[in-house]
PDB file of C-alpha atoms in Angstrom:
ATOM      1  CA  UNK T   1     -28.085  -3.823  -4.703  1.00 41.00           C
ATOM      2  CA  UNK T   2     -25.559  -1.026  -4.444  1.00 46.00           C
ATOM      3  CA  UNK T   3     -21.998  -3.124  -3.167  1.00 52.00           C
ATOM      4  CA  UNK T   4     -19.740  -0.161  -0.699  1.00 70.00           C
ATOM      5  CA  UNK T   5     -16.145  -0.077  -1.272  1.00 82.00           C
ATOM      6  CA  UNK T   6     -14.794  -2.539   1.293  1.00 90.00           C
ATOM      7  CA  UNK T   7     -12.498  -1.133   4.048  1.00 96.00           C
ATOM      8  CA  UNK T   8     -11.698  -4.197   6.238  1.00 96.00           C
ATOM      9  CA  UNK T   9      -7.756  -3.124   6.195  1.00 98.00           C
ATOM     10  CA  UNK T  10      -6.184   0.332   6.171  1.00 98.00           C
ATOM     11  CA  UNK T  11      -2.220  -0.507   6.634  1.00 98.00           C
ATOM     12  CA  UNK T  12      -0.175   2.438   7.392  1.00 98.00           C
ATOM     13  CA  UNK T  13       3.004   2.874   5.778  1.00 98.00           C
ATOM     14  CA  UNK T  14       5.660   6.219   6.639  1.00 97.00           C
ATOM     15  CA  UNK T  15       5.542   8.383   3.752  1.00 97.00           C
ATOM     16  CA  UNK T  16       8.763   9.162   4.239  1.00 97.00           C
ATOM     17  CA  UNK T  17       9.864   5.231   2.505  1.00 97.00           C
ATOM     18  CA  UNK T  18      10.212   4.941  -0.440  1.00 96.00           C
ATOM     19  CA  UNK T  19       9.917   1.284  -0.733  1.00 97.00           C
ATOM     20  CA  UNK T  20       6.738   1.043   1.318  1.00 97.00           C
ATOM     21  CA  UNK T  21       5.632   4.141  -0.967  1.00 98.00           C
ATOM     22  CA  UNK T  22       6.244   0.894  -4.002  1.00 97.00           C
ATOM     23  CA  UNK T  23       5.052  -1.811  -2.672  1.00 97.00           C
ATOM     24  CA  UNK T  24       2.822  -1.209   0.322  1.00 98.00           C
ATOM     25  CA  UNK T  25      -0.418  -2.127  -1.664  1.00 97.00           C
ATOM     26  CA  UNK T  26       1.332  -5.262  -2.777  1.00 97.00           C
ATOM     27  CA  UNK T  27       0.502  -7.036   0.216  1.00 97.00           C
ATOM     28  CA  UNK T  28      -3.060  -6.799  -0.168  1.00 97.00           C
ATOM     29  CA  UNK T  29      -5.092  -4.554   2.124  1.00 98.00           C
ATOM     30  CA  UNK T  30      -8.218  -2.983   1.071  1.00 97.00           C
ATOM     31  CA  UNK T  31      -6.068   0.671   1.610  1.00 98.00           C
ATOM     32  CA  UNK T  32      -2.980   1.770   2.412  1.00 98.00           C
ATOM     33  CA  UNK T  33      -3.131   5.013   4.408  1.00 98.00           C
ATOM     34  CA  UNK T  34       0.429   6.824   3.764  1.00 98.00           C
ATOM     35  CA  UNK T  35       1.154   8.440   7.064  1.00 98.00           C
ATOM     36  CA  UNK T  36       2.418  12.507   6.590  1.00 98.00           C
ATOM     37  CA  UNK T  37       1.800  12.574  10.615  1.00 95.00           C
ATOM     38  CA  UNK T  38       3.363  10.535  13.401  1.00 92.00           C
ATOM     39  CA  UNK T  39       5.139   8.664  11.529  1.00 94.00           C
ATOM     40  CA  UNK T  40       7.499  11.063  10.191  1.00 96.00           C
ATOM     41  CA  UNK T  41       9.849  14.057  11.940  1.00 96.00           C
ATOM     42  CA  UNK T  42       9.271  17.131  12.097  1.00 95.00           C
ATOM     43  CA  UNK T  43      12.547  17.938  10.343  1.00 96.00           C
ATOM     44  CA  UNK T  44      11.432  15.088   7.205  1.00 97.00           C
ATOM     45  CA  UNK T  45       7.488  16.676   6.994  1.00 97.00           C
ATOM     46  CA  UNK T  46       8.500  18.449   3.706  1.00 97.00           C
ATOM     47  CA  UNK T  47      10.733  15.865   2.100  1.00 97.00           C
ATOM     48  CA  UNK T  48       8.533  13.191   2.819  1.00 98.00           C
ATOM     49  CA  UNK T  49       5.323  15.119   1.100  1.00 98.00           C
ATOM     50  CA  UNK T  50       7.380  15.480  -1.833  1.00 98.00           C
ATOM     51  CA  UNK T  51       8.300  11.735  -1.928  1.00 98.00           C
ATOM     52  CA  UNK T  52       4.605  10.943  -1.724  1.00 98.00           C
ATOM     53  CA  UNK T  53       3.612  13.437  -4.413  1.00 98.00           C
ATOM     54  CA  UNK T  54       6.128  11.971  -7.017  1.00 98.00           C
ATOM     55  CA  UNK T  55       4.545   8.300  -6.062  1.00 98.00           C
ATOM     56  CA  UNK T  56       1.199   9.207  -6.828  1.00 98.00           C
ATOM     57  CA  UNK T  57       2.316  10.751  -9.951  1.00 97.00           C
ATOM     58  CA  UNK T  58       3.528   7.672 -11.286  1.00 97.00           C
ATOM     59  CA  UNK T  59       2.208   4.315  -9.223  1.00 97.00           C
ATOM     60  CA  UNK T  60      -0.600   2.447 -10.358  1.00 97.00           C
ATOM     61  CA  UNK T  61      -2.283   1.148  -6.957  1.00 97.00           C
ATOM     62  CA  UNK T  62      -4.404  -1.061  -8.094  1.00 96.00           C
ATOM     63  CA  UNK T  63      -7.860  -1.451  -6.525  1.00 94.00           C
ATOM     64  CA  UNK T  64      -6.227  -0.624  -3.270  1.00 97.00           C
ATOM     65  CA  UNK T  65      -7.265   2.637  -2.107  1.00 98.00           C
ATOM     66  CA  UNK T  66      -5.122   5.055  -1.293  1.00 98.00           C
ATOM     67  CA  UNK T  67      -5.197   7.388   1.484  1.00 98.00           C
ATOM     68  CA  UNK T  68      -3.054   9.923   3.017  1.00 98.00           C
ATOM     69  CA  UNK T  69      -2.620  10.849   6.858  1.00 98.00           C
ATOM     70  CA  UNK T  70      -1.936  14.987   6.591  1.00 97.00           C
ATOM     71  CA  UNK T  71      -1.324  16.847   9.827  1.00 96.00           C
ATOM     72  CA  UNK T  72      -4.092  19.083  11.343  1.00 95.00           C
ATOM     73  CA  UNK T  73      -4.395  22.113   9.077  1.00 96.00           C
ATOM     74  CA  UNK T  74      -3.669  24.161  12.490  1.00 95.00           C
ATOM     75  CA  UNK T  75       0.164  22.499  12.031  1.00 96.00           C
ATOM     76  CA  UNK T  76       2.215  24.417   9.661  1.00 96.00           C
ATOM     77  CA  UNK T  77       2.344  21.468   7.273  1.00 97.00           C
ATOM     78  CA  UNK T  78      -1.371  20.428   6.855  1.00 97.00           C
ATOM     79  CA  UNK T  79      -2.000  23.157   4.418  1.00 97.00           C
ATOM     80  CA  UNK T  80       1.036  22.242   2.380  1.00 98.00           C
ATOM     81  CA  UNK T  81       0.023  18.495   2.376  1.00 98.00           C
ATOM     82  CA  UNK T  82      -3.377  19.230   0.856  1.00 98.00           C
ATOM     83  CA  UNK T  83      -1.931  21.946  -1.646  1.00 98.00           C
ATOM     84  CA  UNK T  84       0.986  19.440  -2.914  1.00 98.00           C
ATOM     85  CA  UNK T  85      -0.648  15.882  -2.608  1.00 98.00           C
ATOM     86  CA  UNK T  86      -4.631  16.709  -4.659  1.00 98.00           C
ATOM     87  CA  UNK T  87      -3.157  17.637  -8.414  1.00 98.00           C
ATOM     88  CA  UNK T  88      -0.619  15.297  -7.516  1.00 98.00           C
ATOM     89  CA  UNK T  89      -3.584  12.519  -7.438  1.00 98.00           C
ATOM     90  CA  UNK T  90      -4.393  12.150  -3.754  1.00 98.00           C
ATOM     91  CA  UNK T  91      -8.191  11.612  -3.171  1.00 98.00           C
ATOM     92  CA  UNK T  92      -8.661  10.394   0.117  1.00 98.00           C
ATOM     93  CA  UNK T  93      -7.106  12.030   3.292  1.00 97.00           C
ATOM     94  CA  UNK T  94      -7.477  10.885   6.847  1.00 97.00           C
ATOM     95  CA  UNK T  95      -7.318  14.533   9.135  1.00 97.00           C
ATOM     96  CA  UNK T  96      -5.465  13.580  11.907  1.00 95.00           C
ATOM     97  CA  UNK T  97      -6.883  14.917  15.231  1.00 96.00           C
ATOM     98  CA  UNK T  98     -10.410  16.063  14.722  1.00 97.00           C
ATOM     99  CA  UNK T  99     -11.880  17.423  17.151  1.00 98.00           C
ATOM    100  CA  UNK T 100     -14.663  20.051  16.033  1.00 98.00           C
ATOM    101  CA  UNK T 101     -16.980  20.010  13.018  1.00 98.00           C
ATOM    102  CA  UNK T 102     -15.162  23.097  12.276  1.00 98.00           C
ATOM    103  CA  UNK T 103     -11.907  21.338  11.312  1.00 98.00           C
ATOM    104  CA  UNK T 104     -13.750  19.302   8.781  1.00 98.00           C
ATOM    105  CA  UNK T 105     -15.505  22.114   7.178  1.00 98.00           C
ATOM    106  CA  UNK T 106     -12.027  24.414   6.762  1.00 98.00           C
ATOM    107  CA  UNK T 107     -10.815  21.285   4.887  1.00 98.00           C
ATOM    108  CA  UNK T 108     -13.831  20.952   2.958  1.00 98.00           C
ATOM    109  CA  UNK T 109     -13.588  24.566   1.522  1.00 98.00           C
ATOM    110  CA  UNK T 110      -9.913  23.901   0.985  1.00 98.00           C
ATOM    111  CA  UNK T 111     -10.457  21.235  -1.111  1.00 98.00           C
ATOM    112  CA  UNK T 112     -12.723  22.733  -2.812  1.00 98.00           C
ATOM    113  CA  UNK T 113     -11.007  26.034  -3.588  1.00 98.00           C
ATOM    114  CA  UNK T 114      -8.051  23.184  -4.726  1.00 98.00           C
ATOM    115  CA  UNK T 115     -10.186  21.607  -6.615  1.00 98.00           C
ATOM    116  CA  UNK T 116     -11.280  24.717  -8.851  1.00 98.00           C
ATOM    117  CA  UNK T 117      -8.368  25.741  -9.395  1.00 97.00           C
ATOM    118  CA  UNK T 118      -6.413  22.668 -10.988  1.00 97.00           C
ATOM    119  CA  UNK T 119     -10.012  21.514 -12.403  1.00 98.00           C
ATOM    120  CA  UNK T 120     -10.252  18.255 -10.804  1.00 98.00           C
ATOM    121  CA  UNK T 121     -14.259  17.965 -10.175  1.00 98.00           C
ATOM    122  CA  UNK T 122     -16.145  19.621  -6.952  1.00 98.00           C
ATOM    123  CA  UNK T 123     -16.565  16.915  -4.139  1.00 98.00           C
ATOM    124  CA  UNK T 124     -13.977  14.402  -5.812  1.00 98.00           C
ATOM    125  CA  UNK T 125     -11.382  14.622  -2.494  1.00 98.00           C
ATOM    126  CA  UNK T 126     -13.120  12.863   0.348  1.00 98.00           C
ATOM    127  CA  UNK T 127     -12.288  12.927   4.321  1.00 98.00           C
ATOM    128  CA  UNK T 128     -11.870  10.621   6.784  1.00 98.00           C
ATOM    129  CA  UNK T 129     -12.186  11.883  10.300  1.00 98.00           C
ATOM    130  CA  UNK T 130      -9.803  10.393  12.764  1.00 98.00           C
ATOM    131  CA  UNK T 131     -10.981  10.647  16.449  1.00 98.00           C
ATOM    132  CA  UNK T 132      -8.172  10.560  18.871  1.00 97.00           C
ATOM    133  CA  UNK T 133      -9.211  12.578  21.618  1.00 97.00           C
ATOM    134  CA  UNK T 134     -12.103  12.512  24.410  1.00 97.00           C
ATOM    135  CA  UNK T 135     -13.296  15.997  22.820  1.00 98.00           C
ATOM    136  CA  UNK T 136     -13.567  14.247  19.459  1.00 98.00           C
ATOM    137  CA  UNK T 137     -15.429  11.437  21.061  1.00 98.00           C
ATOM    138  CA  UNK T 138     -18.233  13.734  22.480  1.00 98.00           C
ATOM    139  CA  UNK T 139     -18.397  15.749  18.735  1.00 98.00           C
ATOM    140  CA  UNK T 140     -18.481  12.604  16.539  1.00 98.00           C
ATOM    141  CA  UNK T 141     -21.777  13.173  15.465  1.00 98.00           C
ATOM    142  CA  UNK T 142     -21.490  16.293  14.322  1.00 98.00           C
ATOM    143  CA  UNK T 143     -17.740  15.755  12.649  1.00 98.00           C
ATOM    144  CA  UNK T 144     -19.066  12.523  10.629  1.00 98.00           C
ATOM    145  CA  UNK T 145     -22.457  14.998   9.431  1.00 98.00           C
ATOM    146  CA  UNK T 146     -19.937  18.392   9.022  1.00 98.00           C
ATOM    147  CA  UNK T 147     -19.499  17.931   5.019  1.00 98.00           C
ATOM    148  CA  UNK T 148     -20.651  15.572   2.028  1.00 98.00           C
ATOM    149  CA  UNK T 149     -16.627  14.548   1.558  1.00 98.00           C
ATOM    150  CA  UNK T 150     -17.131  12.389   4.830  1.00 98.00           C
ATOM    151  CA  UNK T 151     -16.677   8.421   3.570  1.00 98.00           C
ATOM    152  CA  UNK T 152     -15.470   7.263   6.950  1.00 98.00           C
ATOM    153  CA  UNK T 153     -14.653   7.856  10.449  1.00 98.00           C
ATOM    154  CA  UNK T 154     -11.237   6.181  12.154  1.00 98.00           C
ATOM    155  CA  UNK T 155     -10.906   5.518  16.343  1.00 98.00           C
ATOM    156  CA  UNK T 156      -7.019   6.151  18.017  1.00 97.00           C
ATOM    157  CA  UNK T 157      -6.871   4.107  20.980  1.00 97.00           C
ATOM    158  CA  UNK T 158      -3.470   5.437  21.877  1.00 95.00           C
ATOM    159  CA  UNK T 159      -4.366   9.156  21.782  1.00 95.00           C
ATOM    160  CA  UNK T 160      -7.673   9.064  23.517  1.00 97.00           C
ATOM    161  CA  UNK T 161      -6.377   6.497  26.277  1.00 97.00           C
ATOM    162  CA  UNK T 162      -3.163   9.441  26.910  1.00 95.00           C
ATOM    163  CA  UNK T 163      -5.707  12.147  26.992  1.00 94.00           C
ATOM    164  CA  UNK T 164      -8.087  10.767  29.153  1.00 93.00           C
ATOM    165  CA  UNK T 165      -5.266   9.812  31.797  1.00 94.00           C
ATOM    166  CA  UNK T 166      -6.196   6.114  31.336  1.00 95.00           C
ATOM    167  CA  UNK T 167      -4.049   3.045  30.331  1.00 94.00           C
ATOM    168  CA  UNK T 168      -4.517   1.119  26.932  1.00 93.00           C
ATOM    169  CA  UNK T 169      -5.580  -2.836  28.279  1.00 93.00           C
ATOM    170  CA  UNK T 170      -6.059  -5.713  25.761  1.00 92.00           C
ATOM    171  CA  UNK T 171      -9.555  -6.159  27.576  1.00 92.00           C
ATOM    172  CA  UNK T 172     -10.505  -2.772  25.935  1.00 94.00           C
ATOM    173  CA  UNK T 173     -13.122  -1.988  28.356  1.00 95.00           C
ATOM    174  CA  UNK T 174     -11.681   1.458  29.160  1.00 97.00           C
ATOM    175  CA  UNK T 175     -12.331   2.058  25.096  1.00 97.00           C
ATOM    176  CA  UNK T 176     -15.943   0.662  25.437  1.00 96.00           C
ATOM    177  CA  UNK T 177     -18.059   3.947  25.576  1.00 97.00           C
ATOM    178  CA  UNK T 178     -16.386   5.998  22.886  1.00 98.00           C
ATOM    179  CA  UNK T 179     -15.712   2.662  20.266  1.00 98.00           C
ATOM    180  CA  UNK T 180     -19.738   2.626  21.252  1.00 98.00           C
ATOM    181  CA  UNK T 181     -20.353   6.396  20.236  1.00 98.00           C
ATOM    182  CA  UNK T 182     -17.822   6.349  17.068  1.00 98.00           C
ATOM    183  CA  UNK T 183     -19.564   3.168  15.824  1.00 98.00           C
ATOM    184  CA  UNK T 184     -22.952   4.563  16.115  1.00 98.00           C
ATOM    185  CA  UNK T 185     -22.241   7.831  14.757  1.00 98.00           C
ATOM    186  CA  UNK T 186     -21.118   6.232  11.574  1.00 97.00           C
ATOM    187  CA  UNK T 187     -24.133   4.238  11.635  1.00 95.00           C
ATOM    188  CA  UNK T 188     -26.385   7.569  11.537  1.00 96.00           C
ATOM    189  CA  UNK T 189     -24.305   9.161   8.974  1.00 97.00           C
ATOM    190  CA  UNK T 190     -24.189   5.915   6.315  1.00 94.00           C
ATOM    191  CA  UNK T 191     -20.499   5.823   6.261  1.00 97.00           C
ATOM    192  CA  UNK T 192     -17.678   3.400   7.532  1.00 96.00           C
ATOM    193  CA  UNK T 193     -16.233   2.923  11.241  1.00 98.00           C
ATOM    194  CA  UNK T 194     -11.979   2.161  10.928  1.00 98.00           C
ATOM    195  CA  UNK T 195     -11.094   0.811  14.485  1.00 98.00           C
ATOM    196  CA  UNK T 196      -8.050   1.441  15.967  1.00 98.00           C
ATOM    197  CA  UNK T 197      -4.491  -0.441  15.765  1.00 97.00           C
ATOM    198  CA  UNK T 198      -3.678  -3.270  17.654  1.00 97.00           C
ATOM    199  CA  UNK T 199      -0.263  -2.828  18.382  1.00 94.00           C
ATOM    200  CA  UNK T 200       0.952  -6.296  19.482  1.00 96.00           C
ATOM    201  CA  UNK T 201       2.074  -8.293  16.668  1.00 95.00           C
ATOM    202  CA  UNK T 202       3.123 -11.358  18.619  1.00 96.00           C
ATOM    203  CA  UNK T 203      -0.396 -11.661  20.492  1.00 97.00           C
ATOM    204  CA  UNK T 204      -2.952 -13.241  17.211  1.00 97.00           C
ATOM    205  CA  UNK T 205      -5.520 -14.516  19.366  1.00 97.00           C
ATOM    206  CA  UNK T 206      -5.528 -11.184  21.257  1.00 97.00           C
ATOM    207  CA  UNK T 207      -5.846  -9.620  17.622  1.00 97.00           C
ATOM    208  CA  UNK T 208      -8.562 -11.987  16.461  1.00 97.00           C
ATOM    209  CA  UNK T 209     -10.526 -11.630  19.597  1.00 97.00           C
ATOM    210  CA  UNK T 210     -10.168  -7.701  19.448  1.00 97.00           C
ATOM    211  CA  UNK T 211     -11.508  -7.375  15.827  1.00 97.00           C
ATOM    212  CA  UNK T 212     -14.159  -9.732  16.606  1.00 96.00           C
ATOM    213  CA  UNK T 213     -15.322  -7.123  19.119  1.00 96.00           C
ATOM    214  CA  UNK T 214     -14.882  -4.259  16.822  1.00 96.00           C
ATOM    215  CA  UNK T 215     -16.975  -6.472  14.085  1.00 95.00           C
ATOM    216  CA  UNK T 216     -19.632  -6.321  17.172  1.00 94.00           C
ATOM    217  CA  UNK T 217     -20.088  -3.024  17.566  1.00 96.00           C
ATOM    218  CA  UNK T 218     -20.579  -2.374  14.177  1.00 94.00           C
ATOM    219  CA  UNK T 219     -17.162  -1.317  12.491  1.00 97.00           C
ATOM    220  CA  UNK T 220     -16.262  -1.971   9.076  1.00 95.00           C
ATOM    221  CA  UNK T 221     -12.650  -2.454   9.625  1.00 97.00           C
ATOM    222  CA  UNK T 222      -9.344  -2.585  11.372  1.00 98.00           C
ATOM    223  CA  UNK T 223      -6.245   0.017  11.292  1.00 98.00           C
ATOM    224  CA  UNK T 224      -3.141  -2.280  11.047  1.00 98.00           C
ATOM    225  CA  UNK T 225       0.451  -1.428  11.474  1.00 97.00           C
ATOM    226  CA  UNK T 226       1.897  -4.455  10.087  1.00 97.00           C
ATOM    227  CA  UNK T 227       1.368  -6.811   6.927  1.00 97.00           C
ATOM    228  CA  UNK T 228       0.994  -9.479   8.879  1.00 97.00           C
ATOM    229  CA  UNK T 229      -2.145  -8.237   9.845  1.00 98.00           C
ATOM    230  CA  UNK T 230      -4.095  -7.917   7.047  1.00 98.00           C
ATOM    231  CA  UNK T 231      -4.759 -11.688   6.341  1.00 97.00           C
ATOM    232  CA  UNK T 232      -5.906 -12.009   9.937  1.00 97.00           C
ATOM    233  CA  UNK T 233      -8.391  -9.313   9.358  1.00 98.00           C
ATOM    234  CA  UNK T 234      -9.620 -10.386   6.466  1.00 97.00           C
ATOM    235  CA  UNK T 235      -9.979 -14.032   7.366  1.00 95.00           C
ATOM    236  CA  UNK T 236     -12.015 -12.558  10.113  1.00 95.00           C
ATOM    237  CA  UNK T 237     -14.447 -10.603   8.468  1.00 93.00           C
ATOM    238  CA  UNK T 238     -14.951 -13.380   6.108  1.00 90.00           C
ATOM    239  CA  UNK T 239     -18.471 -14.454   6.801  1.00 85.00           C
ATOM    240  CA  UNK T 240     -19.286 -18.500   7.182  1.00 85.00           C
ATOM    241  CA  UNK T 241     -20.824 -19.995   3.953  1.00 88.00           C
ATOM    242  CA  UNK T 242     -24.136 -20.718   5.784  1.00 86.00           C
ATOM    243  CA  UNK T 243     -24.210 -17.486   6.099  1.00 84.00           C
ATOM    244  CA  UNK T 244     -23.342 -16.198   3.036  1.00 89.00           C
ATOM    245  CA  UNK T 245     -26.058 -18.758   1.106  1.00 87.00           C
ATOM    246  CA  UNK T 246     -28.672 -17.347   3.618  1.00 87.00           C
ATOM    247  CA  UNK T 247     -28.100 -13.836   2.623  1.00 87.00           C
ATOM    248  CA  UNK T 248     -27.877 -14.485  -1.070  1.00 90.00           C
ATOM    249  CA  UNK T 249     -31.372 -15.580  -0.749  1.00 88.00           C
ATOM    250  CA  UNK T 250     -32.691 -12.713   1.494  1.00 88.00           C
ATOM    251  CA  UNK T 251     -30.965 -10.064  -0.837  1.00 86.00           C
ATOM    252  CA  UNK T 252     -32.184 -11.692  -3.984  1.00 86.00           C
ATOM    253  CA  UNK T 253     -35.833 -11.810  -3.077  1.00 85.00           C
ATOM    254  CA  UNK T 254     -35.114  -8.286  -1.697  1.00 83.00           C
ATOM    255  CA  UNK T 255     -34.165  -7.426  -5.112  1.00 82.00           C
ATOM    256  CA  UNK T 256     -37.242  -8.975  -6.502  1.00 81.00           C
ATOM    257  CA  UNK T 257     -39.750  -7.553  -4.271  1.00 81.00           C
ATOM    258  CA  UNK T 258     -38.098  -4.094  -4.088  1.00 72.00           C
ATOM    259  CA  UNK T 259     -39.227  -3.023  -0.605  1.00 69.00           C
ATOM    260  CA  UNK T 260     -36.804  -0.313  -0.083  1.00 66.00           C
ATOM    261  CA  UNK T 261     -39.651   2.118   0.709  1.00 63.00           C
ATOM    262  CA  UNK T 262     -40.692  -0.204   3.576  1.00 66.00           C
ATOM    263  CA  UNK T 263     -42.678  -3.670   4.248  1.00 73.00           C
ATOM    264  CA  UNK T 264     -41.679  -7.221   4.299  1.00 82.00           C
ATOM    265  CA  UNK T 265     -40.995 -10.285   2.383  1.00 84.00           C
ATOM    266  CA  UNK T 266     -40.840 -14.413   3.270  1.00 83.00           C
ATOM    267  CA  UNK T 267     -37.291 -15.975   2.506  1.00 84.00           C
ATOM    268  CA  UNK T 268     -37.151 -19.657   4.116  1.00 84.00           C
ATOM    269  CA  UNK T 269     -40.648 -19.464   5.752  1.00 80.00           C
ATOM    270  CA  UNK T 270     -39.283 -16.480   7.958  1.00 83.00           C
ATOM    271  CA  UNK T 271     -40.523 -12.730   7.589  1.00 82.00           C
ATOM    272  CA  UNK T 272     -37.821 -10.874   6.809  1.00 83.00           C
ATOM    273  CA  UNK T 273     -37.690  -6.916   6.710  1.00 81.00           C
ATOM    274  CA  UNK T 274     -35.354  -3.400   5.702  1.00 78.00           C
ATOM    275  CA  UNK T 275     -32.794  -3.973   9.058  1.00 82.00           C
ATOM    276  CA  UNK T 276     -32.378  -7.881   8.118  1.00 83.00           C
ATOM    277  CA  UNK T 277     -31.824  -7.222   4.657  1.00 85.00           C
ATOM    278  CA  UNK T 278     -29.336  -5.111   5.382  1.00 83.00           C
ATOM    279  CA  UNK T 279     -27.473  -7.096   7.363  1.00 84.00           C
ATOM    280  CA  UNK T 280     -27.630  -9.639   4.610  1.00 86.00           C
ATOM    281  CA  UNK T 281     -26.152  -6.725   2.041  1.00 84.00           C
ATOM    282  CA  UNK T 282     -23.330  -6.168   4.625  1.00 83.00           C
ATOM    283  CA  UNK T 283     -22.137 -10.192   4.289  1.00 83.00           C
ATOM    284  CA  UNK T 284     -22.395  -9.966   1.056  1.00 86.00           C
ATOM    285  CA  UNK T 285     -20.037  -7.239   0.341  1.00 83.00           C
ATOM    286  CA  UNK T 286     -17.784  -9.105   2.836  1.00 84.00           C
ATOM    287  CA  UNK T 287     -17.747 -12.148   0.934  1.00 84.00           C
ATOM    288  CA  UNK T 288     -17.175 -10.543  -2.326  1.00 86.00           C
ATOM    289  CA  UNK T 289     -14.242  -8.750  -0.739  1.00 82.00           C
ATOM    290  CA  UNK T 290     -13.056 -11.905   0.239  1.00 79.00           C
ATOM    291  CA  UNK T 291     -13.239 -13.521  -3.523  1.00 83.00           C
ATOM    292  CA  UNK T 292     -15.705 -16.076  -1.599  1.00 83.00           C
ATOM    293  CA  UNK T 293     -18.187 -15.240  -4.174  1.00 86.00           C
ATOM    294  CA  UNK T 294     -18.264 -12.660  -7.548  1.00 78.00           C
TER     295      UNK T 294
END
């Protein structure tokens, strides 16, 4: 069984501090996405690009992976973030602000042609498509299927609510339809779903319940703004241990039978098939992420 890279957590951190720039991974989330985009001013952009390129020169993160927010490439900094931060070591970027497949494919030959030329290998710089905007919600399909460099697609609440004219509610129903579409989307494409930030600290149960949902509908994991959110994930998307003996079994006797071409097999007197089976895969990443099981 091929195990994913687990993304329950991506914590942002402003690229623009230096001590979060240290010690952000330290707190344990699956990634730390260093943010070159809201999170910084306009007149600190440069500076704080800089910063980040020196800390990827010389930080060992770990198994935490890192990822870097750049501005749109339309900005006059998104260029300069891609052409600074990739020999400096960068190999994940979120693009803030997709909204076309067109976006995604100007970054895609701008990685590449970055790529060549300080001889890092073709295809080693992947994407992650953030969609913030109602325009981005009715192209996710064909942003998440616009290049190979895709690994994951990211919702933002905040945007999309302000563009569509609607208020941001705790309830999230207003969020329904597009969480729905991005969710799916990633589905089709075989990569991961980041749901949006929760931006209450104080409110855990509202927190808990909201991941829950996002678990639900199919998304691998949670944007957090705060380190005190990462344990809450986590302990969330750790699966019962009912649940994780149960899928043990199926994906062993998956393993055994080898019906990835199609059919079934019997685990516990029940006919299981391809769709349960992977379901069972999915806790068991989960649990191994959660050191519930090697």
């Amino acid at each position: 069984m091929s195990i994913r890279r687990s993304r329950r957590t991506m914590m942002f951190a402003p690229a623009n501090n230096p001590k979060m720039l240290t010690t952000a991974h330290l707190y344990g989330p699956d990634c730390v996405i260093f943010d070159l985009e809201d999170a910084v001013k306009y007149s600190e952009k440069d500076a704080a690009r800089d910063l980040l390129a020196e800390a990827l020169k010389v930080m060992d993160y770990g198994d935490t992976e890192i990822f870097a927010r750049i501005n749109p490439l339309y900005t006059e900094f998104g260029k300069d973030d891609v052409k600074v931060l990739v020999p400096a070591g960068l190999r994940n970027m979120r693009l803030a602000m997709t909204e076309t497949p067109e976006q995604i494919k100007e970054l895609d030959e701008l990685l590449t042609e970055i790529e060549k030329e300080n001889g890092i290998e073709i295809g080693s710089c992947k994407i992650q498509a953030s969609i913030e905007t109602p325009k981005a919600v009715m192209n996710v399909m064909n942003i998440v299927t616009a290049s190979p460099r895709i690994v994951s697609v990211s919702f933002g609440a905040e945007d999309y609510t302000r563009s569509l004219g609607a208020s941001r509610t705790k309830e999230g129903t207003e969020l329904f339809l597009a969480r729905n579409m991005v969710s799916m989307a990633a589905s089709v494409a075989g990569i991961d779903a980041i749901d949006t930030v929760w931006s209450d600290i104080s409110d855990v149960e509202g927190f808990k319940n909201e991941i829950r949902s996002s678990m639900n509908l199919g998304f691998a994991g949670k944007s957090c703004i705060h380190p005190s959110q990462i344990k809450i994930v986590h302990d969330v998307f750790t699966p019962a241990k009912e649940e994780i003996e149960k899928s043990l079994r199926i994906v062993e006797a998956a393993e055994a039978a080898d019906i990835s071409k199609g059919g079934v097999i019997t685990v516990d007197g029940k006919m299981v098939d391809i769709p349960v089976i992977s379901k069972a895969e999915r806790v068991v990443r989960l649990a191994k992420a959660a050191g519930v099981i090697k």
